[in-house]
Amino acid sequence: MIDPLVPRPIDLPTAIDGELDGAKIIAAPDDPAAWPRWRERLAAWREEARARIDYSGSLYARPELAWTQSCFSVALVWLWDELLYDFEAQRFTPERLLDEGRREFGGFDGVVLWHAYPVIGIDDRNQFDWYRDVPGLAELVASLHGSGVRVFVDYNPWDVGTRREPVDDARAVASIVERLDVDGVFLDTMKEAPAALRAALERVKPGVAFEGESTLPLARIEDHHLSWAQWFADSEVPGVIRTRWFEQRHMLHHTRRWNRDHSAELHSSWLNGTGMLVWEVVFGVWVGWSERDKSLLRTMVDVQRRHGPLLTHGEWTPLAAWSAGLEVVGSRWSHDGRALWALVNRSEETFDGTVSGFQLVVPPRGIAAVEPAGNVVVSEAASPAFPARETRRVPAPRTSARAAPDGMVACPPPPAQTAVFRRRETGTYGEAPYVEEWKPLPPRLHDFVEVERPAGSERYAIGIQREPLTNVTLDEARAHAASMGARLPTEDEWQAAASAGVIERSQPRVWEWTESEHRDGRTRFAILKGGSDHVVTGSDWYVDGGDVRPERSLKLLLAGGTLQRSPSIGFRLAVDLP
């Protein structure tokens, strides 16, 4: 049985005498006396590996790709995150996202505009439709560019079951890149891009960068300028990231998506001169950063941006500094008589002492830098507490009738009952499905979970029409119901009525809106009931279809504008009864 809180063997650091070609992090010895020999062996492996694969690194010299080497902080943002999108005005708000990013995280160098997952599969729209159909998206990209921020779109290679494009995926991705004029493509679930994708992009916009989700093979470091350091476990004394050591100009972004303590990733990033991924909302689930971790990142990126060329072209000496008790360790980058020191306090106590001749006071789990001019920069002391965010249900409108109107059936208050969800990364009612877990895998992913729903206290009547109206947004469904002197049923009312056999369903059956909208200030979602006869196959990442039992529920993130409209989502009416 896999312990979800423990790294898998594939994620563990690799010893210096292990198979380094496929390593994520090359482990450091615990004893400083062994570090000089360790560094010698690191250098020897790098030279041997470069010669073995005939590595040139020539693509890193291309001017149009130089930005990747200073892209230290990247935010992954759902297109309809309320920092980026105003639902009432139905417009994007990049200024709000960037202002918050500067204040809290020290600013973003890049943004991944995440789009289709986890809503794709609700109908036959494919991943490219979920970009093409978004009003104002090109203008959003242009606005981000105007603020000096690079923009990535994401490519989902697993999207094989929705409607097919008239061209292959490589040309379809290239068409989106050309249409939106973006700078990079994030390769969802992929380590490396197919050769055809690079060729297609070069035809429409030379110099578009790839960023993969996991460890790159050595041979593909040549043409992939960025990658995620995801699911990377470090040694007790922080080691070196294999890809960064092999090619110092390659940019990585550390990420552990379900962590509430990011200090280990930040320490590794700082000691390796690499970047971080800021991912506060994981597919609709709030996993915000603590004040301490935001302070660490602000300090990091401020120093890294000032000294980027040293980090990419200077002579890098890992573990060049340490305190007597190894509470503090550090790396050094030097060139032409100039040196930058990056130091981390690994302990939970304030460090007050001397490291390599520098007198330092570093807060618990904090970082420090000694810049080439001798200036010492230290992160602020701040709380490591998780910044919890409350998910609130939007109050439902109440619409009363003396008796069940024509076409409706009177029902008693819903009893306590159990709703069933397939466990997805979205969670169910706003809770995080995983906390501090390593990499969620089956049987704790895509399995079924039960949610106990409380009993209601009010009688109601519900519509029994055979064919619910489809292709309407949640707000349009509400407005239509209000025009009929009714409202939408809650998910509990819907389930109770369906379980009692008092509602009828047309063929093909579709998911149905319920009065169950929730918001946490960043994400809006609603609970759909009824299941759907529309099933998209080929991947577990698609929205559920096929199961039409009354207890089945689906948490659907709310897209903006008319993107919520779907032939696979309808609604029916309800009213309150005395």
Coordinates of C-alpha atoms in Angstrom, one line a residue, residues 68-491:
T68 CA 13.4 31.9 -20.2
Q69 CA 16.6 32.2 -18.2
S70 CA 15.1 35.0 -16.0
C71 CA 11.6 33.6 -15.8
F72 CA 11.9 32.9 -12.0
S73 CA 8.3 33.2 -10.8
V74 CA 5.3 31.7 -12.8
A75 CA 1.7 31.7 -11.7
L76 CA -0.6 29.0 -12.9
V77 CA -4.1 30.6 -13.1
W78 CA -7.5 29.2 -14.0
L79 CA -8.9 31.6 -16.6
W80 CA -11.9 32.3 -14.4
D81 CA -10.1 32.8 -11.2
E82 CA -11.8 35.8 -9.6
L83 CA -8.4 37.6 -9.4
L84 CA -8.3 37.4 -13.2
Y85 CA -11.9 37.5 -14.2
D86 CA -14.8 39.8 -13.1
F87 CA -18.0 37.7 -13.4
E88 CA -20.3 40.7 -13.0
A89 CA -18.6 42.8 -15.7
Q90 CA -17.8 39.7 -17.7
R91 CA -14.2 40.9 -18.5
F92 CA -10.7 39.9 -17.6
T93 CA -8.8 41.8 -14.9
P94 CA -5.1 41.3 -15.4
E95 CA -4.3 44.4 -13.5
R96 CA -5.9 42.8 -10.4
L97 CA -3.9 39.6 -10.8
L98 CA -0.6 41.4 -11.3
D99 CA -1.1 43.9 -8.5
E100 CA -1.8 41.0 -6.1
G101 CA 1.2 39.2 -7.5
R102 CA 3.5 42.1 -6.9
R103 CA 2.3 42.7 -3.4
E104 CA 2.2 39.1 -2.1
F105 CA 4.8 37.3 -4.2
G106 CA 7.2 39.9 -5.5
G107 CA 5.6 39.8 -9.0
F108 CA 5.3 37.2 -11.7
D109 CA 7.6 36.8 -14.7
G110 CA 5.1 34.4 -16.4
V111 CA 1.5 33.2 -16.3
V112 CA 0.1 29.9 -17.4
L113 CA -3.5 30.6 -18.6
W114 CA -5.2 27.3 -17.6
H115 CA -8.4 26.6 -19.5
A116 CA -10.2 23.3 -20.2
Y117 CA -9.5 20.8 -17.3
P118 CA -11.4 20.1 -15.1
V119 CA -14.5 21.1 -17.1
I120 CA -13.6 19.5 -20.4
G121 CA -15.7 16.5 -21.2
I122 CA -19.0 18.0 -20.1
D123 CA -19.8 18.0 -23.9
D124 CA -17.9 17.5 -27.1
R125 CA -15.9 20.7 -27.0
N126 CA -12.2 20.0 -27.3
Q127 CA -9.3 21.7 -25.6
F128 CA -8.8 24.1 -28.5
D129 CA -12.4 25.1 -28.4
W130 CA -11.9 26.0 -24.7
Y131 CA -9.4 28.6 -25.9
R132 CA -11.0 29.7 -29.1
D133 CA -14.4 30.4 -27.6
V134 CA -13.2 32.7 -24.9
P135 CA -14.0 36.4 -25.6
G136 CA -11.2 38.8 -24.9
L137 CA -8.5 36.2 -24.5
A138 CA -6.1 37.8 -27.1
E139 CA -6.6 41.1 -25.4
L140 CA -5.7 39.5 -22.0
V141 CA -2.5 38.2 -23.5
A142 CA -1.6 41.6 -24.9
S143 CA -2.3 43.2 -21.6
L144 CA 0.0 40.8 -19.8
H145 CA 2.7 41.4 -22.4
G146 CA 2.3 45.1 -21.9
S147 CA 3.2 44.5 -18.2
G148 CA 6.3 42.6 -19.2
V149 CA 4.8 39.2 -18.3
R150 CA 5.3 36.1 -20.5
V151 CA 2.3 34.0 -21.2
F152 CA 1.9 30.2 -21.6
V153 CA -1.0 28.1 -22.9
D154 CA -1.3 24.5 -21.9
Y155 CA -1.6 21.5 -24.2
N156 CA -3.5 18.4 -23.0
P157 CA -2.3 15.4 -25.0
W158 CA -4.8 13.1 -23.3
D159 CA -7.7 14.9 -24.9
V160 CA -8.5 12.3 -27.5
G161 CA -12.2 11.7 -26.9
T162 CA -13.8 15.1 -27.7
R163 CA -14.5 16.3 -31.2
R164 CA -11.5 16.1 -33.5
E165 CA -9.8 19.0 -35.2
P166 CA -9.4 18.9 -39.0
V167 CA -5.6 19.0 -38.4
D168 CA -3.3 17.1 -36.0
D169 CA -2.7 18.3 -32.5
A170 CA 0.7 19.8 -33.4
R171 CA -0.9 22.1 -35.9
A172 CA -3.9 22.8 -33.7
V173 CA -1.6 23.9 -30.8
A174 CA 0.4 26.0 -33.3
S175 CA -2.8 27.7 -34.4
I176 CA -3.7 28.7 -30.8
V177 CA -0.1 30.0 -30.2
E178 CA -0.4 32.1 -33.4
R179 CA -3.9 33.4 -32.6
L180 CA -3.0 34.4 -29.1
D181 CA 0.7 35.3 -29.7
V182 CA 1.8 33.5 -26.5
D183 CA 5.4 32.8 -25.5
G184 CA 5.3 29.2 -24.3
V185 CA 3.4 25.9 -24.2
F186 CA 3.0 24.0 -20.9
L187 CA 3.0 20.3 -21.6
D188 CA 0.3 18.9 -19.3
T189 CA 1.2 15.4 -18.1
M190 CA 4.2 15.3 -20.4
K191 CA 8.0 15.2 -19.8
E192 CA 8.8 16.3 -23.4
A193 CA 7.1 17.5 -26.5
P194 CA 6.8 15.5 -29.7
A195 CA 9.2 16.6 -32.4
A196 CA 6.2 17.5 -34.6
L197 CA 5.1 20.1 -32.1
R198 CA 8.4 21.9 -32.2
A199 CA 8.3 21.9 -36.0
A200 CA 4.8 23.2 -36.1
L201 CA 5.5 26.0 -33.7
E202 CA 8.6 27.1 -35.6
R203 CA 6.5 27.6 -38.7
V204 CA 4.1 30.1 -37.0
K205 CA 6.3 31.7 -34.3
P206 CA 9.9 30.8 -33.9
G207 CA 11.2 30.7 -30.4
V208 CA 8.2 29.5 -28.5
A209 CA 9.4 27.7 -25.3
F210 CA 8.3 24.4 -23.9
E211 CA 7.8 23.7 -20.2
G212 CA 7.3 20.0 -19.3
E213 CA 5.6 18.7 -16.1
S214 CA 8.3 16.3 -15.0
T215 CA 11.9 15.3 -15.4
L216 CA 13.4 15.8 -18.9
P217 CA 15.5 13.2 -20.5
L218 CA 19.0 14.5 -21.0
A219 CA 18.7 14.6 -24.8
R220 CA 15.6 16.9 -24.6
I221 CA 17.2 19.5 -22.3
E222 CA 18.6 20.9 -25.6
D223 CA 15.2 22.1 -26.9
H224 CA 13.2 22.4 -23.7
H225 CA 14.1 25.6 -21.9
L226 CA 11.9 25.2 -18.9
S227 CA 10.4 22.4 -16.8
W228 CA 8.7 21.7 -13.5
A229 CA 10.5 20.4 -10.5
Q230 CA 7.4 18.5 -9.5
W231 CA 7.4 15.6 -7.0
F232 CA 11.1 16.1 -6.3
A233 CA 12.2 14.8 -2.9
D234 CA 15.5 16.3 -1.6
S235 CA 18.3 14.8 0.5
E236 CA 18.6 15.8 4.2
V237 CA 21.4 18.2 3.2
P238 CA 19.9 19.8 0.0
G239 CA 21.3 18.4 -3.2
V240 CA 21.5 19.7 -6.8
I241 CA 18.7 19.5 -9.4
R242 CA 20.2 17.2 -12.1
T243 CA 18.7 19.2 -15.0
R244 CA 20.0 22.6 -13.7
W245 CA 23.4 21.1 -13.0
F246 CA 23.6 19.7 -16.5
E247 CA 22.5 22.9 -18.2
Q248 CA 22.7 26.0 -16.0
R249 CA 20.6 28.0 -18.4
H250 CA 17.6 25.7 -18.0
M251 CA 14.9 27.1 -15.8
L252 CA 12.9 24.9 -13.5
H253 CA 9.9 25.8 -11.3
H254 CA 9.6 23.9 -8.1
T255 CA 6.1 22.8 -7.2
R256 CA 4.3 20.6 -4.7
R257 CA 0.7 21.3 -5.4
W258 CA -0.9 20.0 -2.3
N259 CA 1.6 21.3 0.2
R260 CA 0.8 23.9 2.8
D261 CA 4.5 24.3 3.7
H262 CA 6.5 25.3 0.7
S263 CA 9.8 26.0 2.5
A264 CA 11.6 22.9 1.3
E265 CA 10.8 23.7 -2.4
L266 CA 11.8 27.3 -1.8
H267 CA 15.1 26.2 -0.2
S268 CA 15.9 23.9 -3.1
S269 CA 15.0 26.5 -5.7
W270 CA 17.1 29.1 -3.9
L271 CA 20.2 26.9 -3.6
N272 CA 19.9 25.9 -7.3
G273 CA 19.2 29.3 -8.7
T274 CA 15.9 28.2 -10.2
G275 CA 12.3 29.4 -10.0
M276 CA 9.0 28.6 -8.3
L277 CA 5.5 27.9 -9.5
V278 CA 2.8 29.9 -7.6
W279 CA -0.3 27.8 -7.7
E280 CA -2.8 29.1 -5.1
V281 CA -5.9 27.4 -6.6
V282 CA -5.5 23.9 -7.8
F283 CA -8.4 23.1 -10.1
G284 CA -10.8 25.0 -7.9
V285 CA -9.2 24.0 -4.5
W286 CA -7.7 26.8 -2.4
V287 CA -4.1 25.9 -1.4
G288 CA -2.8 29.4 -0.6
W289 CA 0.7 30.3 0.6
S290 CA 1.6 31.2 4.2
E291 CA 3.0 34.7 4.9
R292 CA 6.4 33.1 5.6
D293 CA 6.6 31.3 2.3
K294 CA 5.5 34.5 0.4
S295 CA 8.2 36.4 2.2
L296 CA 10.8 33.8 1.1
L297 CA 9.7 34.1 -2.5
R298 CA 9.7 37.9 -2.5
T299 CA 13.2 37.9 -1.2
M300 CA 14.3 35.2 -3.7
V301 CA 13.0 36.8 -6.8
D302 CA 14.2 40.2 -5.9
V303 CA 17.8 39.0 -5.6
Q304 CA 17.5 36.5 -8.6
R305 CA 16.3 39.2 -11.0
R306 CA 19.2 41.5 -10.1
H307 CA 21.8 38.8 -10.5
G308 CA 20.3 36.5 -13.2
P309 CA 23.5 36.4 -15.4
L310 CA 25.5 35.2 -12.5
L311 CA 23.0 32.4 -11.8
T312 CA 23.1 31.2 -15.4
H313 CA 26.7 31.8 -16.5
G314 CA 28.7 32.1 -13.2
E315 CA 30.7 29.3 -11.7
W316 CA 28.3 27.5 -9.5
T317 CA 29.6 25.9 -6.3
P318 CA 27.0 23.9 -4.5
L319 CA 27.3 23.7 -0.7
A320 CA 30.1 26.2 -0.7
A321 CA 29.0 27.5 2.8
W322 CA 27.8 26.0 6.0
S323 CA 27.5 26.8 9.7
A324 CA 29.1 24.7 12.4
G325 CA 25.9 22.8 13.2
L326 CA 24.8 22.7 9.5
E327 CA 21.7 24.7 10.4
V328 CA 22.7 27.0 7.5
V329 CA 24.1 25.8 4.1
G330 CA 24.6 27.8 1.0
S331 CA 25.6 27.9 -2.7
R332 CA 28.0 30.4 -4.4
W333 CA 28.0 31.7 -8.0
S334 CA 31.1 33.7 -9.0
H335 CA 32.4 35.4 -12.1
D336 CA 35.2 37.9 -12.8
G337 CA 35.8 38.6 -9.1
R338 CA 32.1 38.9 -8.2
A339 CA 30.2 36.4 -6.1
L340 CA 26.6 35.8 -5.0
W341 CA 25.9 33.6 -2.0
A342 CA 22.5 32.0 -1.4
L343 CA 22.0 30.7 2.1
V344 CA 19.1 28.8 3.8
N345 CA 18.3 28.3 7.4
R346 CA 17.1 24.6 7.6
S347 CA 16.1 24.8 11.2
E348 CA 12.9 25.8 13.0
E349 CA 14.9 28.3 15.2
T350 CA 16.4 31.7 14.4
F351 CA 20.0 31.4 13.3
D352 CA 22.4 34.0 14.8
G353 CA 26.0 33.3 13.9
T354 CA 28.7 33.2 11.3
V355 CA 28.7 31.5 8.0
S356 CA 31.8 31.7 5.7
G357 CA 32.8 34.9 7.5
F358 CA 29.4 36.5 7.2
Q359 CA 27.6 37.4 10.4
L360 CA 23.9 36.5 9.9
V361 CA 20.6 36.5 11.7
V362 CA 18.2 34.4 9.7
P363 CA 14.6 33.6 10.8
P364 CA 13.3 30.0 11.1
R365 CA 13.3 28.3 7.7
G366 CA 14.4 31.7 6.3
I367 CA 16.8 32.5 3.5
A368 CA 19.6 35.1 3.1
A369 CA 21.8 36.4 0.3
V370 CA 25.2 38.0 0.3
E371 CA 25.3 40.1 -2.9
P372 CA 28.5 40.9 -4.9
A373 CA 28.7 44.3 -3.3
G374 CA 28.6 42.8 0.1
N375 CA 25.0 43.7 0.9
V376 CA 23.2 41.1 3.0
V377 CA 19.6 40.4 2.3
V378 CA 17.4 38.4 4.7
S379 CA 13.8 37.2 4.4
E380 CA 11.3 38.6 6.9
A381 CA 10.1 36.5 9.9
A382 CA 6.5 35.7 9.3
S383 CA 3.9 33.1 10.2
P384 CA 4.0 29.7 8.6
A385 CA 0.2 29.2 9.3
F386 CA -2.0 28.1 6.4
P387 CA -4.2 31.0 5.2
A388 CA -7.5 29.2 5.3
R389 CA -10.3 30.5 3.1
E390 CA -14.0 29.9 3.7
T391 CA -16.2 28.5 0.9
R392 CA -19.6 30.0 1.1
R393 CA -22.9 28.9 -0.4
V394 CA -24.7 31.6 -2.4
P395 CA -28.1 32.1 -0.7
A396 CA -30.8 30.6 -2.7
P397 CA -33.8 32.7 -3.8
R398 CA -37.0 31.5 -2.2
T399 CA -40.2 31.3 -4.4
S400 CA -43.3 30.2 -2.7
A401 CA -46.6 28.7 -3.9
R402 CA -49.7 27.7 -2.0
A403 CA -49.8 24.3 -3.8
A404 CA -47.8 22.5 -6.4
P405 CA -48.2 24.3 -9.8
D406 CA -49.2 22.5 -12.9
G407 CA -46.3 20.2 -14.1
M408 CA -44.9 19.9 -10.6
V409 CA -45.1 17.3 -7.8
A410 CA -45.3 18.2 -4.1
C411 CA -42.5 16.6 -2.0
P412 CA -41.7 16.4 1.7
P413 CA -38.5 18.0 3.0
P414 CA -35.4 16.1 1.8
P415 CA -34.2 13.5 4.2
A416 CA -30.6 13.1 5.2
Q417 CA -29.0 11.3 2.3
T418 CA -25.7 10.4 0.8
A419 CA -24.3 12.0 -2.4
V420 CA -21.6 10.2 -4.4
F421 CA -18.7 12.0 -6.2
R422 CA -15.9 10.6 -8.2
R423 CA -12.8 11.9 -6.4
R424 CA -11.2 14.5 -8.6
E425 CA -8.6 17.2 -7.9
T426 CA -11.6 19.6 -7.6
G427 CA -12.7 18.0 -4.3
T428 CA -16.5 18.2 -3.6
Y429 CA -17.7 21.1 -1.5
G430 CA -14.6 23.3 -1.2
E431 CA -12.4 21.1 0.9
A432 CA -8.9 20.1 -0.3
P433 CA -9.0 16.5 -1.4
Y434 CA -5.3 16.1 -0.6
V435 CA -3.2 17.9 2.1
E436 CA 0.6 17.6 2.2
E437 CA 0.2 14.4 0.1
W438 CA 3.0 13.5 -2.3
K439 CA 1.4 12.4 -5.6
P440 CA -2.2 11.3 -5.3
L441 CA -2.7 8.0 -7.2
P442 CA -5.4 5.4 -7.4
P443 CA -7.0 4.2 -5.2
R444 CA -7.1 7.8 -3.8
L445 CA -7.7 9.3 -7.2
H446 CA -10.7 8.7 -9.4
D447 CA -12.3 6.5 -6.7
F448 CA -15.8 7.2 -5.3
V449 CA -16.4 9.2 -2.2
E450 CA -19.6 9.6 -0.2
V451 CA -20.7 13.0 1.2
E452 CA -23.4 13.0 3.9
R453 CA -26.0 15.7 3.2
P454 CA -28.2 17.0 6.0
A455 CA -32.0 16.7 6.1
G456 CA -34.0 19.7 4.9
S457 CA -36.8 21.3 6.7
E458 CA -39.1 22.8 4.0
R459 CA -41.6 21.2 1.7
Y460 CA -41.2 21.9 -2.0
A461 CA -42.6 21.1 -5.4
I462 CA -40.4 20.1 -8.4
G463 CA -40.9 20.2 -12.1
I464 CA -41.4 16.8 -13.8
Q465 CA -40.9 17.9 -17.4
R466 CA -39.5 15.3 -19.6
E467 CA -37.1 17.5 -21.5
P468 CA -35.1 20.1 -19.5
L469 CA -33.9 23.2 -21.3
T470 CA -30.2 23.0 -22.2
N471 CA -27.5 25.4 -23.4
V472 CA -28.1 27.9 -20.7
T473 CA -25.7 29.3 -18.0
L474 CA -26.5 29.0 -14.4
D475 CA -27.6 32.6 -14.2
E476 CA -29.7 32.2 -17.4
A477 CA -31.4 29.1 -15.8
R478 CA -32.1 31.2 -12.7
A479 CA -33.6 34.0 -14.7
H480 CA -35.8 31.7 -16.7
A481 CA -37.0 30.1 -13.5
A482 CA -37.8 33.5 -12.0
S483 CA -39.7 34.5 -15.0
M484 CA -41.9 31.4 -14.4
G485 CA -42.4 32.3 -10.8
A486 CA -40.1 29.5 -9.7
R487 CA -36.5 28.7 -8.8
L488 CA -34.0 25.9 -9.3
P489 CA -34.1 22.9 -7.0
T490 CA -31.3 22.4 -4.6
E491 CA -29.1 19.4 -5.1

